XYZ file of C-alpha atoms in Angstrom:
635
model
C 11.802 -23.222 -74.792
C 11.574 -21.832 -78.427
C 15.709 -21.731 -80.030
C 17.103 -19.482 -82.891
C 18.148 -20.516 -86.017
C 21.949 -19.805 -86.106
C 23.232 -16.529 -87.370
C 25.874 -17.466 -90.536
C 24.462 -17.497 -93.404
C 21.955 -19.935 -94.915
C 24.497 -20.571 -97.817
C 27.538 -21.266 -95.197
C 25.314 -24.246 -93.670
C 23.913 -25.194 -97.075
C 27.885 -26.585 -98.574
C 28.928 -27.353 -94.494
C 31.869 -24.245 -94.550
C 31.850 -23.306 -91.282
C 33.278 -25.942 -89.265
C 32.266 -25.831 -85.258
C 34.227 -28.066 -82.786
C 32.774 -31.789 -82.890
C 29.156 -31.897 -81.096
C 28.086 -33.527 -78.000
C 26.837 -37.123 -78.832
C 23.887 -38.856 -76.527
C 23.586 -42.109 -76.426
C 19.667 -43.280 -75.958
C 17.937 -46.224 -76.148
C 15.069 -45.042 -78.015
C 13.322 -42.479 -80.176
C 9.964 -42.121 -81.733
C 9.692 -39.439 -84.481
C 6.872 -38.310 -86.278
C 7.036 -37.045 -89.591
C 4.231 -34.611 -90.561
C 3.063 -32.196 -93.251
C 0.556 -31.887 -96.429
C -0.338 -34.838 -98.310
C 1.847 -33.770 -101.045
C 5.006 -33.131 -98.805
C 6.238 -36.626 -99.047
C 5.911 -37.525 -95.779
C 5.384 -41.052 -96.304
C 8.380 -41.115 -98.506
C 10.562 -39.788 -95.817
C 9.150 -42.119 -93.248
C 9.768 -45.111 -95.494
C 13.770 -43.529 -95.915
C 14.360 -43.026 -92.656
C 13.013 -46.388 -91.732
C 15.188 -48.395 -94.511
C 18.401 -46.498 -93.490
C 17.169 -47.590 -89.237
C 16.851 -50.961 -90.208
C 19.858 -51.420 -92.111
C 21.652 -49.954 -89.179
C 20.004 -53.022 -87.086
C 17.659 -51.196 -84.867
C 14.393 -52.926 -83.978
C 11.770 -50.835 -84.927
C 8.010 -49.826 -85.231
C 5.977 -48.025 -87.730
C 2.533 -46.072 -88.103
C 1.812 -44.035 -91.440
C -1.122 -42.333 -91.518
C -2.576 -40.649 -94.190
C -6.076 -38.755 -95.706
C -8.132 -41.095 -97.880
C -8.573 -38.535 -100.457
C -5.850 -38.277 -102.878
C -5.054 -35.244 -102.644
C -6.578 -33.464 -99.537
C -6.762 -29.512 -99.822
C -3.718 -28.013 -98.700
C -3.394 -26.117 -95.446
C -5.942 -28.470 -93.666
C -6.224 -30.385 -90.930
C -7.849 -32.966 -92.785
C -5.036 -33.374 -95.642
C -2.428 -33.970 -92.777
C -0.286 -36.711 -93.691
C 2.217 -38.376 -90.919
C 4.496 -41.042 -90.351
C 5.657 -42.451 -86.867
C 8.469 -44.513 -85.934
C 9.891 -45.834 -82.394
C 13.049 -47.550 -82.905
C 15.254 -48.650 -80.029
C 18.776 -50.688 -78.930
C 16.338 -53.474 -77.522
C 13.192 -55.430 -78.266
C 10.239 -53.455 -79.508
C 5.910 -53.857 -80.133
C 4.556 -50.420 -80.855
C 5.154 -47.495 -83.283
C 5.063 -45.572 -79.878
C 2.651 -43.839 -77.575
C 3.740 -40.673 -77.822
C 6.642 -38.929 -80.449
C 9.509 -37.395 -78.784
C 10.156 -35.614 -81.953
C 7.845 -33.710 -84.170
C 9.015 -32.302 -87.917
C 6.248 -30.155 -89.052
C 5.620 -29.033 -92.579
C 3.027 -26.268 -92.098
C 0.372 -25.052 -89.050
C -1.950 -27.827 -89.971
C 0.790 -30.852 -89.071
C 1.710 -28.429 -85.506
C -2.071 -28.186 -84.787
C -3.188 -32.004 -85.732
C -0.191 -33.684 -83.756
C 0.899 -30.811 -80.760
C -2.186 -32.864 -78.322
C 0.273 -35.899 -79.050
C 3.706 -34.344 -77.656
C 4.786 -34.706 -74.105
C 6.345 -31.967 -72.297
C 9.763 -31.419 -73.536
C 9.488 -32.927 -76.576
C 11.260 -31.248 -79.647
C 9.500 -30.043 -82.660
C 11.428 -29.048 -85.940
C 8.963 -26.551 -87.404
C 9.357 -25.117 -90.891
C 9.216 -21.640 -90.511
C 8.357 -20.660 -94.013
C 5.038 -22.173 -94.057
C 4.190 -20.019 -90.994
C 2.146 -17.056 -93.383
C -0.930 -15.392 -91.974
C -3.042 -17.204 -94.802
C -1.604 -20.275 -93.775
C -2.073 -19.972 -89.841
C -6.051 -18.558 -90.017
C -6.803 -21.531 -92.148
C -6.210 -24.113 -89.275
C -6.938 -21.535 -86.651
C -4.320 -19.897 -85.247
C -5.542 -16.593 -84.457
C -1.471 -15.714 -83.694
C 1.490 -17.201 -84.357
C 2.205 -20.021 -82.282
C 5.840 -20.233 -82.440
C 5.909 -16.770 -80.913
C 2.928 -16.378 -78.380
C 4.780 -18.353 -76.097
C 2.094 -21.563 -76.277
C 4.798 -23.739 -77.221
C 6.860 -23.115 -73.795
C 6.687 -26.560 -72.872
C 8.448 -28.061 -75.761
C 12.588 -27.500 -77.348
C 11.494 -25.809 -80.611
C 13.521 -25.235 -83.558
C 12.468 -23.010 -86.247
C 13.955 -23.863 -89.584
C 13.328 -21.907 -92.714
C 13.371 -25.381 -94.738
C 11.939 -24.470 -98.065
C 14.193 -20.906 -98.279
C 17.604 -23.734 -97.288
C 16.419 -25.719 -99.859
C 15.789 -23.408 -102.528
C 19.225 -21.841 -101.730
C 20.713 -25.271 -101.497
C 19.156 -25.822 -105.094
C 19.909 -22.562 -106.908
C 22.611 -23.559 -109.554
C 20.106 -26.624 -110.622
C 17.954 -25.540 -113.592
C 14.678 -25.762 -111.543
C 11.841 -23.693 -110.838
C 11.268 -22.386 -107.089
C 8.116 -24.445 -107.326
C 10.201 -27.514 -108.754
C 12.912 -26.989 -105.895
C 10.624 -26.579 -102.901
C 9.560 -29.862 -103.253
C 12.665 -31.352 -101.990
C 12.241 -29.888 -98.760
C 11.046 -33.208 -97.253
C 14.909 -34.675 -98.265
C 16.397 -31.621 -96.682
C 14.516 -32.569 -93.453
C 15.435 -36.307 -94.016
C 19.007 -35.213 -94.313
C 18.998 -32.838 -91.038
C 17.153 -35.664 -88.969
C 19.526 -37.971 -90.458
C 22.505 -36.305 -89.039
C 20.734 -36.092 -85.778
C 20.151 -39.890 -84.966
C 23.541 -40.915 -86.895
C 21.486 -42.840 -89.663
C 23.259 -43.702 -92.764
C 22.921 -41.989 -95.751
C 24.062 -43.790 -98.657
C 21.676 -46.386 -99.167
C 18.882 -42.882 -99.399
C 21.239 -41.487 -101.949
C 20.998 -44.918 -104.281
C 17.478 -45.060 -103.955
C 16.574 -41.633 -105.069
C 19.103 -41.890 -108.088
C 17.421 -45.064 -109.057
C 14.205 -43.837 -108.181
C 14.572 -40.516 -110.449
C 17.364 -42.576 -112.849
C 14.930 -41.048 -116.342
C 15.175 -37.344 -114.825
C 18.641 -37.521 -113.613
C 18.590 -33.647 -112.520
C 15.667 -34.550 -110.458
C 17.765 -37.436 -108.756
C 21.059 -34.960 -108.216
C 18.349 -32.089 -107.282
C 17.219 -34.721 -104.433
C 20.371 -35.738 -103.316
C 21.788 -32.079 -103.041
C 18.470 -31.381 -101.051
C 19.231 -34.370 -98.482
C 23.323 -33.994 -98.386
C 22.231 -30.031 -97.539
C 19.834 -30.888 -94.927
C 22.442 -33.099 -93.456
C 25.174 -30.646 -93.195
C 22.782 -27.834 -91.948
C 22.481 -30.263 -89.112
C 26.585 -30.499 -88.823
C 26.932 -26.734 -88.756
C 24.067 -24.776 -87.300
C 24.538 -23.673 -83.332
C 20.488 -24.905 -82.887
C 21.349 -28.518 -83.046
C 24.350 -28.737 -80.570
C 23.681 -32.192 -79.198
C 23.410 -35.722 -81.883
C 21.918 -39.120 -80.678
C 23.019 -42.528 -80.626
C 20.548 -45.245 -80.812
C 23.073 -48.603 -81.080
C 21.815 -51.700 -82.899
C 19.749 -54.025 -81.377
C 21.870 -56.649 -81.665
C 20.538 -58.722 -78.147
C 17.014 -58.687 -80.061
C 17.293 -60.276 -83.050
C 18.365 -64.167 -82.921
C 21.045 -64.761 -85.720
C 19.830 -64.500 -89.428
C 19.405 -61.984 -92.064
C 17.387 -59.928 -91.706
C 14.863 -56.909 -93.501
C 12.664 -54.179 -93.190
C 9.127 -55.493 -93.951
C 5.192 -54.625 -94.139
C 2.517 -56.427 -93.480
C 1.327 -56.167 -97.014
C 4.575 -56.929 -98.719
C 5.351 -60.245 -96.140
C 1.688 -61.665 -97.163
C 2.568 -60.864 -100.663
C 5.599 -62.744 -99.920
C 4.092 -65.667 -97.824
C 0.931 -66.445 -100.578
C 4.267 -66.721 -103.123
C 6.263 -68.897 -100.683
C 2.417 -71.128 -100.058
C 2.113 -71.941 -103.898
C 6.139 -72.977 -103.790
C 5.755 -74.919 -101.052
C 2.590 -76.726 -102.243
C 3.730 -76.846 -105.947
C 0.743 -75.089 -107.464
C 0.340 -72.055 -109.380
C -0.282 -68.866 -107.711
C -4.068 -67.166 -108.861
C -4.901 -63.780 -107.235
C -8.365 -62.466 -108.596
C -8.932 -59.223 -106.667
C -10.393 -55.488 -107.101
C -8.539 -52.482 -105.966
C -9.351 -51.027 -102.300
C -7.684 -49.418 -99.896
C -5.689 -50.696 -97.917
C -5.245 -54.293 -99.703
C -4.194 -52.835 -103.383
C -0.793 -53.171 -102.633
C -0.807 -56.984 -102.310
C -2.017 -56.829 -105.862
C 0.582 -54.618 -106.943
C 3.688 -57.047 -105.577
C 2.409 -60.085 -106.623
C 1.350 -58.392 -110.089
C 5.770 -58.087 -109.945
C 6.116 -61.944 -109.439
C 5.246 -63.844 -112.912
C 8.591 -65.423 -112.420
C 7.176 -67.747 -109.976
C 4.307 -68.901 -111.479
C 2.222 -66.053 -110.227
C -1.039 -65.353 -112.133
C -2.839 -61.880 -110.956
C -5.941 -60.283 -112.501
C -7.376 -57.056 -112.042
C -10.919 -57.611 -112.321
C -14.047 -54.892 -113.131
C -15.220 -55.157 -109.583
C -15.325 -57.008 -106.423
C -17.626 -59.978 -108.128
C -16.081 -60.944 -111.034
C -12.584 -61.113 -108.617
C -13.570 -63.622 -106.137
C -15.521 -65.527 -109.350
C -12.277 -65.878 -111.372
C -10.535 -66.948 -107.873
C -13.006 -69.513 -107.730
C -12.779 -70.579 -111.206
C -8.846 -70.837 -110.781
C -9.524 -73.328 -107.588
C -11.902 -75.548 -109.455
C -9.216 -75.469 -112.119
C -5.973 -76.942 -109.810
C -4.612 -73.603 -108.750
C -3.761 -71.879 -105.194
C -6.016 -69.183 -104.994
C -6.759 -66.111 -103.334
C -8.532 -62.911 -103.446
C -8.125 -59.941 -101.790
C -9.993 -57.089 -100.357
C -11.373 -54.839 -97.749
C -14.458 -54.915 -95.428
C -16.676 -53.437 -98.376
C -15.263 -56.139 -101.014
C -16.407 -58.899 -98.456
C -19.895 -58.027 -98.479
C -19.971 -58.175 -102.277
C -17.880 -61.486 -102.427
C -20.068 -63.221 -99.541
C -22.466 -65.179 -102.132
C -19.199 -66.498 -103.893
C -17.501 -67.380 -100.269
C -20.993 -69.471 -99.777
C -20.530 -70.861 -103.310
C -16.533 -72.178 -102.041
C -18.587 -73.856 -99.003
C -20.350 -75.504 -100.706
C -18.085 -76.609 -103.472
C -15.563 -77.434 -100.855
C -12.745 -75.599 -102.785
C -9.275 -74.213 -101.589
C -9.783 -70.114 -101.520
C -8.065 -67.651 -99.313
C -9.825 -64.444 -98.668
C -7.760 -61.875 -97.624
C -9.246 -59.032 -95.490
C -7.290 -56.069 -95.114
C -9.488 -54.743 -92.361
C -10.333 -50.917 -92.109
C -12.856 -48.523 -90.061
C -16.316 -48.819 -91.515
C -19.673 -49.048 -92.043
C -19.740 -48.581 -95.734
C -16.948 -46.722 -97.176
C -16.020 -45.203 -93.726
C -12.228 -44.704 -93.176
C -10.817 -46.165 -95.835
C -7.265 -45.104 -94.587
C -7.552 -46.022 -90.940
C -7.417 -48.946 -88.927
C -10.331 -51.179 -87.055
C -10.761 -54.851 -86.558
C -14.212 -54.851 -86.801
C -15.102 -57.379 -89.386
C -14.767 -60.549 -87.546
C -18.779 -61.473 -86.943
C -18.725 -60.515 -91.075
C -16.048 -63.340 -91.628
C -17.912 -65.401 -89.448
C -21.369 -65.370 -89.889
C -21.527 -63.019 -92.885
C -23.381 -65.569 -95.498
C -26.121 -66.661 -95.637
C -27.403 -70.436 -94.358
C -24.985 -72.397 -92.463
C -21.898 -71.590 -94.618
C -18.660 -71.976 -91.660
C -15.387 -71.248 -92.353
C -12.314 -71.078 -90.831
C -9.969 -67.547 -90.337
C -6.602 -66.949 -88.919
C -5.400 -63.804 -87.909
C -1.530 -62.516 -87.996
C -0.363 -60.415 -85.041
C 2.638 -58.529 -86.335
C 3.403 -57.257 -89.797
C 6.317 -59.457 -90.078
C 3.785 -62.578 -89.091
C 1.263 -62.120 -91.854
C 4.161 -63.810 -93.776
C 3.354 -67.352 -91.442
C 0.048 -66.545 -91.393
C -0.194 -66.591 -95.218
C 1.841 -70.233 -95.130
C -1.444 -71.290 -92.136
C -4.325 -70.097 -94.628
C -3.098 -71.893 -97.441
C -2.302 -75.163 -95.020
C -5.700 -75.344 -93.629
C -7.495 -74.374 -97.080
C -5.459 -77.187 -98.988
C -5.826 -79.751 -96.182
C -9.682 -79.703 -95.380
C -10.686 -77.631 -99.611
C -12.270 -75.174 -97.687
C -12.575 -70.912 -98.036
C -10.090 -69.719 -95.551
C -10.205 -66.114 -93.854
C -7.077 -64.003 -93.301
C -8.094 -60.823 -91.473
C -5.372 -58.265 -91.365
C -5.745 -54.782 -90.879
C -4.649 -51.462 -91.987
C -2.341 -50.862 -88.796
C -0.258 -53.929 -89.498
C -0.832 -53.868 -93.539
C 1.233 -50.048 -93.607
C 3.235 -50.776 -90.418
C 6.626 -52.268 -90.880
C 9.248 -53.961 -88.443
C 12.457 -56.142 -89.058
C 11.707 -59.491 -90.059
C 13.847 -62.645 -90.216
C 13.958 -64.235 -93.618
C 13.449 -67.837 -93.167
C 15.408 -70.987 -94.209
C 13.820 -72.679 -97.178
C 14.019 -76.242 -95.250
C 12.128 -74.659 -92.088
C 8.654 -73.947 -94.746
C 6.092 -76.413 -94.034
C 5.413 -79.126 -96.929
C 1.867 -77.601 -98.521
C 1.962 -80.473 -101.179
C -1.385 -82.139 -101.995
C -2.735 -85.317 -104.014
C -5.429 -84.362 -106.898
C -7.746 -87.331 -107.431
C -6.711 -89.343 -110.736
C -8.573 -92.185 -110.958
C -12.921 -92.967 -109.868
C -12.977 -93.840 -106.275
C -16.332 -95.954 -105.714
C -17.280 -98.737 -107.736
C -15.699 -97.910 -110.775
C -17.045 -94.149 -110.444
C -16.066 -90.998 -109.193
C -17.842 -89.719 -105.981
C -16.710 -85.864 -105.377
C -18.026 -85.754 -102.299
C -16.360 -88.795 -100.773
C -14.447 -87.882 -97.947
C -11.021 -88.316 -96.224
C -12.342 -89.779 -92.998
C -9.676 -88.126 -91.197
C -10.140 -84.188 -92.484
C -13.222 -84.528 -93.968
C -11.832 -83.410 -97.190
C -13.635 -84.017 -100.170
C -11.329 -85.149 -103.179
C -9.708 -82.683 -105.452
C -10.256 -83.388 -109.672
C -8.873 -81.074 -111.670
C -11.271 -80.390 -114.619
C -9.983 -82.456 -118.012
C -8.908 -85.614 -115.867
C -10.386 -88.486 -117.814
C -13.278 -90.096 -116.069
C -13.494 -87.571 -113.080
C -16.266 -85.467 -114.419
C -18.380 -84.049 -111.571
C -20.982 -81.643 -111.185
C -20.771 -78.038 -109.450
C -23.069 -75.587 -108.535
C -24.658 -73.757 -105.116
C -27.553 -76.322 -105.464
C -26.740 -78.590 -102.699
C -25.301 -81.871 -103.523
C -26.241 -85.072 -102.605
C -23.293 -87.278 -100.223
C -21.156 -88.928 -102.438
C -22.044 -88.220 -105.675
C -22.394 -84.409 -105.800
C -25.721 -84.598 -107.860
C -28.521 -81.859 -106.912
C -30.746 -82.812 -103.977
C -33.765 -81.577 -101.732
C -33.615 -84.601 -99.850
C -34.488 -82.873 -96.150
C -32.141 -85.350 -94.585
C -29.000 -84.743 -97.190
C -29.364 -81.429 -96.224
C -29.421 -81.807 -92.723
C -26.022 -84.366 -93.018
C -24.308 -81.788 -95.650
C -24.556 -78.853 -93.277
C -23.329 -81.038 -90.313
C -20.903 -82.545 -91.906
C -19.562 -79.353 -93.641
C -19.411 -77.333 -89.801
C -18.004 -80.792 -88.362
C -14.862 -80.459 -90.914
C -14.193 -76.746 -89.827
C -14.458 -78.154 -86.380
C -11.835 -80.486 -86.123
C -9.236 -78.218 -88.388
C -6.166 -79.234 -86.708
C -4.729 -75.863 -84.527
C -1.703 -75.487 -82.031
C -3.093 -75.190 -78.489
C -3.565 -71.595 -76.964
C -0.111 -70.899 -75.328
C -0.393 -68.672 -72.298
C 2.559 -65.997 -70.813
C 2.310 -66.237 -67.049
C 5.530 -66.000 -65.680
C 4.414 -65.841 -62.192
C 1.815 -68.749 -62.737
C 0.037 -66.683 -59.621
C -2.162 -63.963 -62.134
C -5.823 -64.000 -61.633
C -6.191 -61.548 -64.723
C -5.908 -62.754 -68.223
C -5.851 -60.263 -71.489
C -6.747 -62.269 -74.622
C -6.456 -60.797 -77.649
C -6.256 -61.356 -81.637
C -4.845 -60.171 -84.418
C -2.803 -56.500 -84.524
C -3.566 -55.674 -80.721
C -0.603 -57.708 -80.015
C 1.954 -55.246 -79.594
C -0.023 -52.832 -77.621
C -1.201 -55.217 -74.863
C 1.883 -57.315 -74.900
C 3.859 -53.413 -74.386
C 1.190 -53.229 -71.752
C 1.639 -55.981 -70.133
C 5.318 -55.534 -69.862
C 4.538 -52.095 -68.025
C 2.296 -53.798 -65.690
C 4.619 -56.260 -64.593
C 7.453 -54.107 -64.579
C 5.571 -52.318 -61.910
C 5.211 -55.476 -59.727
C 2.060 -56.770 -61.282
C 0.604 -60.236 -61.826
C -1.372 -59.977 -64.895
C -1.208 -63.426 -68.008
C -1.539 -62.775 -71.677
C -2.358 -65.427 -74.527
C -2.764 -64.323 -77.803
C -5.481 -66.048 -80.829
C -4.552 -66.578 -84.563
C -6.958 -68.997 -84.781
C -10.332 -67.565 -84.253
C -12.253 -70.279 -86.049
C -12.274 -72.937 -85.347
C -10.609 -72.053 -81.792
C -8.039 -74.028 -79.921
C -9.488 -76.778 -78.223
C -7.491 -75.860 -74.877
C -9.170 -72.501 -75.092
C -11.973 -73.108 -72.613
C -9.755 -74.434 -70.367
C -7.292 -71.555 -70.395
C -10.400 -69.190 -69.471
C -11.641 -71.296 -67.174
C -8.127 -70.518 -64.753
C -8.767 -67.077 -64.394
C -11.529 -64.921 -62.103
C -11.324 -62.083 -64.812
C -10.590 -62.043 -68.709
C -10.051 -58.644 -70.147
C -10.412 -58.295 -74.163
C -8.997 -55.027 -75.695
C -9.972 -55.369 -79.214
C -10.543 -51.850 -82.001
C -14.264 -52.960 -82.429
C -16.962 -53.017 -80.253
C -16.467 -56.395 -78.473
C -16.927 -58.884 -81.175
C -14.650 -61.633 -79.926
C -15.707 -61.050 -76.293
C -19.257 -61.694 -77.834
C -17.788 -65.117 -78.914
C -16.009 -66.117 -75.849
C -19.188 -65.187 -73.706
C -21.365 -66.970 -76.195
C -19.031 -69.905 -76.389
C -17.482 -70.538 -72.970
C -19.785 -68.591 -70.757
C -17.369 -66.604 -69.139
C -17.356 -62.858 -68.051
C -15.089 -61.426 -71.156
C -14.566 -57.973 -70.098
C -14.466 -55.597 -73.377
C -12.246 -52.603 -73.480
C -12.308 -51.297 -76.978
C -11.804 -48.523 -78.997
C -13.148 -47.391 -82.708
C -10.909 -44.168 -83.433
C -9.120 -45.744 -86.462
C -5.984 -45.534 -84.718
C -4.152 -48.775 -82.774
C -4.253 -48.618 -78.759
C -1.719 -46.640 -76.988
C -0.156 -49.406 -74.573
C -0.036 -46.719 -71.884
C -3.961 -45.990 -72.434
C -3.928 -50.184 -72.256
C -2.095 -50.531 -69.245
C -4.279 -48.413 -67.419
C -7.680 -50.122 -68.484
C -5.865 -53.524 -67.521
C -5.055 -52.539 -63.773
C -8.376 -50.710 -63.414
C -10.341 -53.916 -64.614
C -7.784 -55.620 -62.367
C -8.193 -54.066 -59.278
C -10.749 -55.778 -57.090
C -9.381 -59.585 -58.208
């Protein structure tokens, strides 16, 4: 049912002077909000606020930005919506949320691209002023929709937030153009009040943030304290929320507010700590990896080395180089970058060097969606060279996990000097969630031994081998009497020199997939609390909170269904046949077209059931839950 903005005047809720008897306060468990509005309305900004101030409060929480590819989509349209989604909660979260029970909408085009998302009852904070003629036809709204009654089903509340924010911004010495672009802190400020999030730690980072244009910073802050009493004043809010921390969630530690991105950033750092070698990151902007090269671009104080290189080539080359050369390297990219970087990966097989090649996995072919999610590359990372060129790739689950996962790569490169995948994706590369920084002691030990002195006879063989990992010895370039050739010619066994030999060839490829084979991995670890499910849902990688949400909803409803989860997805765990073997059906949600149910048929010869989806957009766990008990049915 649509609500009226209050009648006292716009200045009277702008500086909080009428005072109204205290408000009801609700107390709820959980909330998901969706911010939405042009690309240039700072919605990702206010997400990322709102977020910092939720954590810092010690909710558990959930995020989902999403955002045009262009950079800067035409105004007005549906296509240059920009949103941000959170689902934070008292208790233990997965998901950014199926469904928002709170819209804040910029314009017609963030109402009309999100309204098909809102369940009945929902409540949508519309700004009023954006509602012009021009404005509605462009997105097709042949009327008004905030007055032809097709919003009936949802607690509307029109609010005039550019006009408040001008008004709240009149004695600053800024043009109406200049002031209107605050309105996204007036909305921060009024949804703010509403959920009881604090506001200081906003008010530090936009002075800091705008510290060189200090009336900017005092324009911003005015624009969010205004928004906040608006909230404390107007008769259209009368009710606040409580969402307590989520203290029973978190085990003791300290805790922060983390994406994917920034913990690998953080984990590759930690990995060259722990194993005592410089930190080399040769990479090429793309979306959505660039940001790993901006943070560790921040870190020279750690030894960190990063290079922005001409294009995708020349990146993975000077990784390479900085491998040969004694360093902890890594490149980074996209599903595009690995096709160009392929021939270098095959060059790292074959050289038997340390790399890590990060994947920050989007919707393709080609350039496709270069802002949306998919986890469609993994036949690319493994099969994608050419000849028999194996390698191994792990796979983080959370955003928080990429940080371990980071720490795995770099164990398994430095341990068997091979090219290690990491495929993350956009979904858990923009998401964010609380993450528990770990104790320094608790890091694995990533040390390794370079070769200093010849190893056969006087000589030194680069291709004689650990018997154990099947590692070939590590000689940094310049060590005295450890000279060695390299090249993507193969190399004989033992001494590395060229060779056609037929029979060479045939040992160097099978001893080369034979290493990959035995990499050492943790067993598959099933959940099956009843230890009575016929079902099984295996998944990898970023699908983990959506099934495991799933999941819960199934058995919360008095079903028997068992989940296990892979991060190791080459080579796999050895129990992993086993574990299929148990169950009559194995259901694989993945946002591809059933590439590792491709492997597990092709592998294990069991009936992997595929339910996928390709809309650049995670799974809803509702939407999951469903496809699970349907596939279940007849077991």
């Amino acid at each position: 049912m649509t609500s009226q903005v209050s009648s006292p005047s716009a200045e009277q809720h702008i500086l909080g002077e009428q005072r109204k008897p205290a408000k009801e306060t609700k107390r709820l468990d959980r909330v998901i909000i969706r911010f939405a509005g042009d690309s240039g309305d700072g919605m990702q900004l206010t997400g990322d606020r709102f977020t910092s101030e939720t954590a810092s409060f010690g909710n558990d929480l959930s995020t989902l930005p999403n955002f045009p590819a262009e950079i800067r989509a035409p105004a007005g349209t549906l296509p240059g919506v920009s949103s941000f989604q959170l689902h934070f909660a008292d208790h233990d979260i997965l998901t950014p949320g199926d469904a928002p029970n709170v819209l804040v909408a910029m314009n017609p085009a963030a109402l009309k691209a999100n309204i098909d998302d809102l369940p009945r009852g929902a409540e949508i904070i519309v700004n009023t002023d954006e509602f012009t003629k021009r404005a509605m036809t462009k997105v097709g709204y042949p009327a008004s929709p905030l007055e032809d009654g097709s919003l009936a089903a949802y607690a509307v509340h029109p609010v005039p937030l550019t006009t408040l924010t001008v008004e709240a911004l009149k004695d600053f010495d800024l043009s109406r153009k200049e002031a209107e672009r605050s309105k996204n802190m007036f909305a921060l400020g009024l949804l703010s009040w509403l959920y009881h999030r604090p506001t200081e730690g906003t008010e530090a980072f936009l002075k800091k943030k705008f510290a060189k244009k200090p009336q900017v910073a005092e324009a911003n802050v005015a624009a969010f304290r205004a928004g906040w009493n608006f909230g404390e004043t107007t008769e259209d809010f009368a009710v606040s929320y409580e969402i307590a921390p989520a203290s029973a969630a978190f085990p003791t530690g300290t805790y922060r507010n983390i994406s994917g991105n920034l913990a690998l950033s953080y984990g590759l750092v930690a990995a060259s700590k722990q194993a005592d070698l410089p930190l080399f990151l040769g990479s090429y902007p793309i979306t959505p990896a660039s940001d790993i090269l901006h943070e560790l671009s921040k870190h020279k104080n750690f030894g960190v080395r990063t290079f922005q290189a001409e294009d995708e080539i020349a990146g993975i080359g000077a990784a390479l180089g900085a491998a040969f050369g004694g360093s902890l390297a890594v490149t980074t990219t996209s599903g595009p970058g690995v096709a160009l970087k392929s021939e270098t990966i095959g060059l790292a097989v074959s050289l038997e060097l340390p790399l890590l090649v990060i994947d920050i996995q989007r919707g393709g072919p080609s350039t496709g969606l270069p802002t949306k999610t998919e986890q469609a590359d993994l036949l690319q990372a493994m099969y994608g060279r050419n000849g028999e060129a194996p390698v191994p790739i792990v796979a983080p689950s959370t955003p928080a996990d990429c940080f371990d996962a980071a720490l795995e790569a770099a164990r398994i490169a430095l341990t068997y000097r091979t090219p290690v995948f990491l495929l993350s994706d956009g979904y858990l590369a923009n998401g964010s969630e609380p993450w528990r920084i770990p104790d320094l002691d608790d890091l694995p030990d990533l040390r390794v031994q370079f070769a200093t002195a010849p190893n056969h006879d006087g000589e030194f063989w680069p291709y004689l081998r650990d018997p154990e990992t099947l590692a070939r010895p590590w000689a940094v370039p310049g060590t005295p009497g450890l000279e060695h050739r390299i090249g993507g010619i193969e190399k004989q066994d033992g001494t590395g020199n060229i060779s056609y030999d037929p029979a060479n060839h045939d040992l160097m490829v099978r001893t080369r997939q034979a290493k990959i084979d035995g990499v050492r991995v943790p067993d598959l670890t099933v959940d099956d609390p009843s230890g009575e499910a016929k079902t099984l849902v295996i998944g990898w990688g970023s699908t983990y909170g959506p099934i495991t949400a799933a999941v819960r909803r199934i058995r919360g409803s008095g079903g028997r269904i068992a989940q296990a989860h892979l991060r190791h997805l080459n080579p796999f765990p050895r129990n992993l046949g086993e574990v299929l073997g148990r169950y009559d059906k194995v259901v694989v949600p993945e946002m591809n077209l059933g590439q590792l149910a491709h492997l597990l048929r092709a592998k294990y010869l069991v009936d992997a059931r595929s339910y996928t989806q390709v809309t650049g957009l995670p799974f809803k766990a509702e939407q999951l839950a469903d496809a699970i008990q349907e596939e279940s049915a007849d077991v």
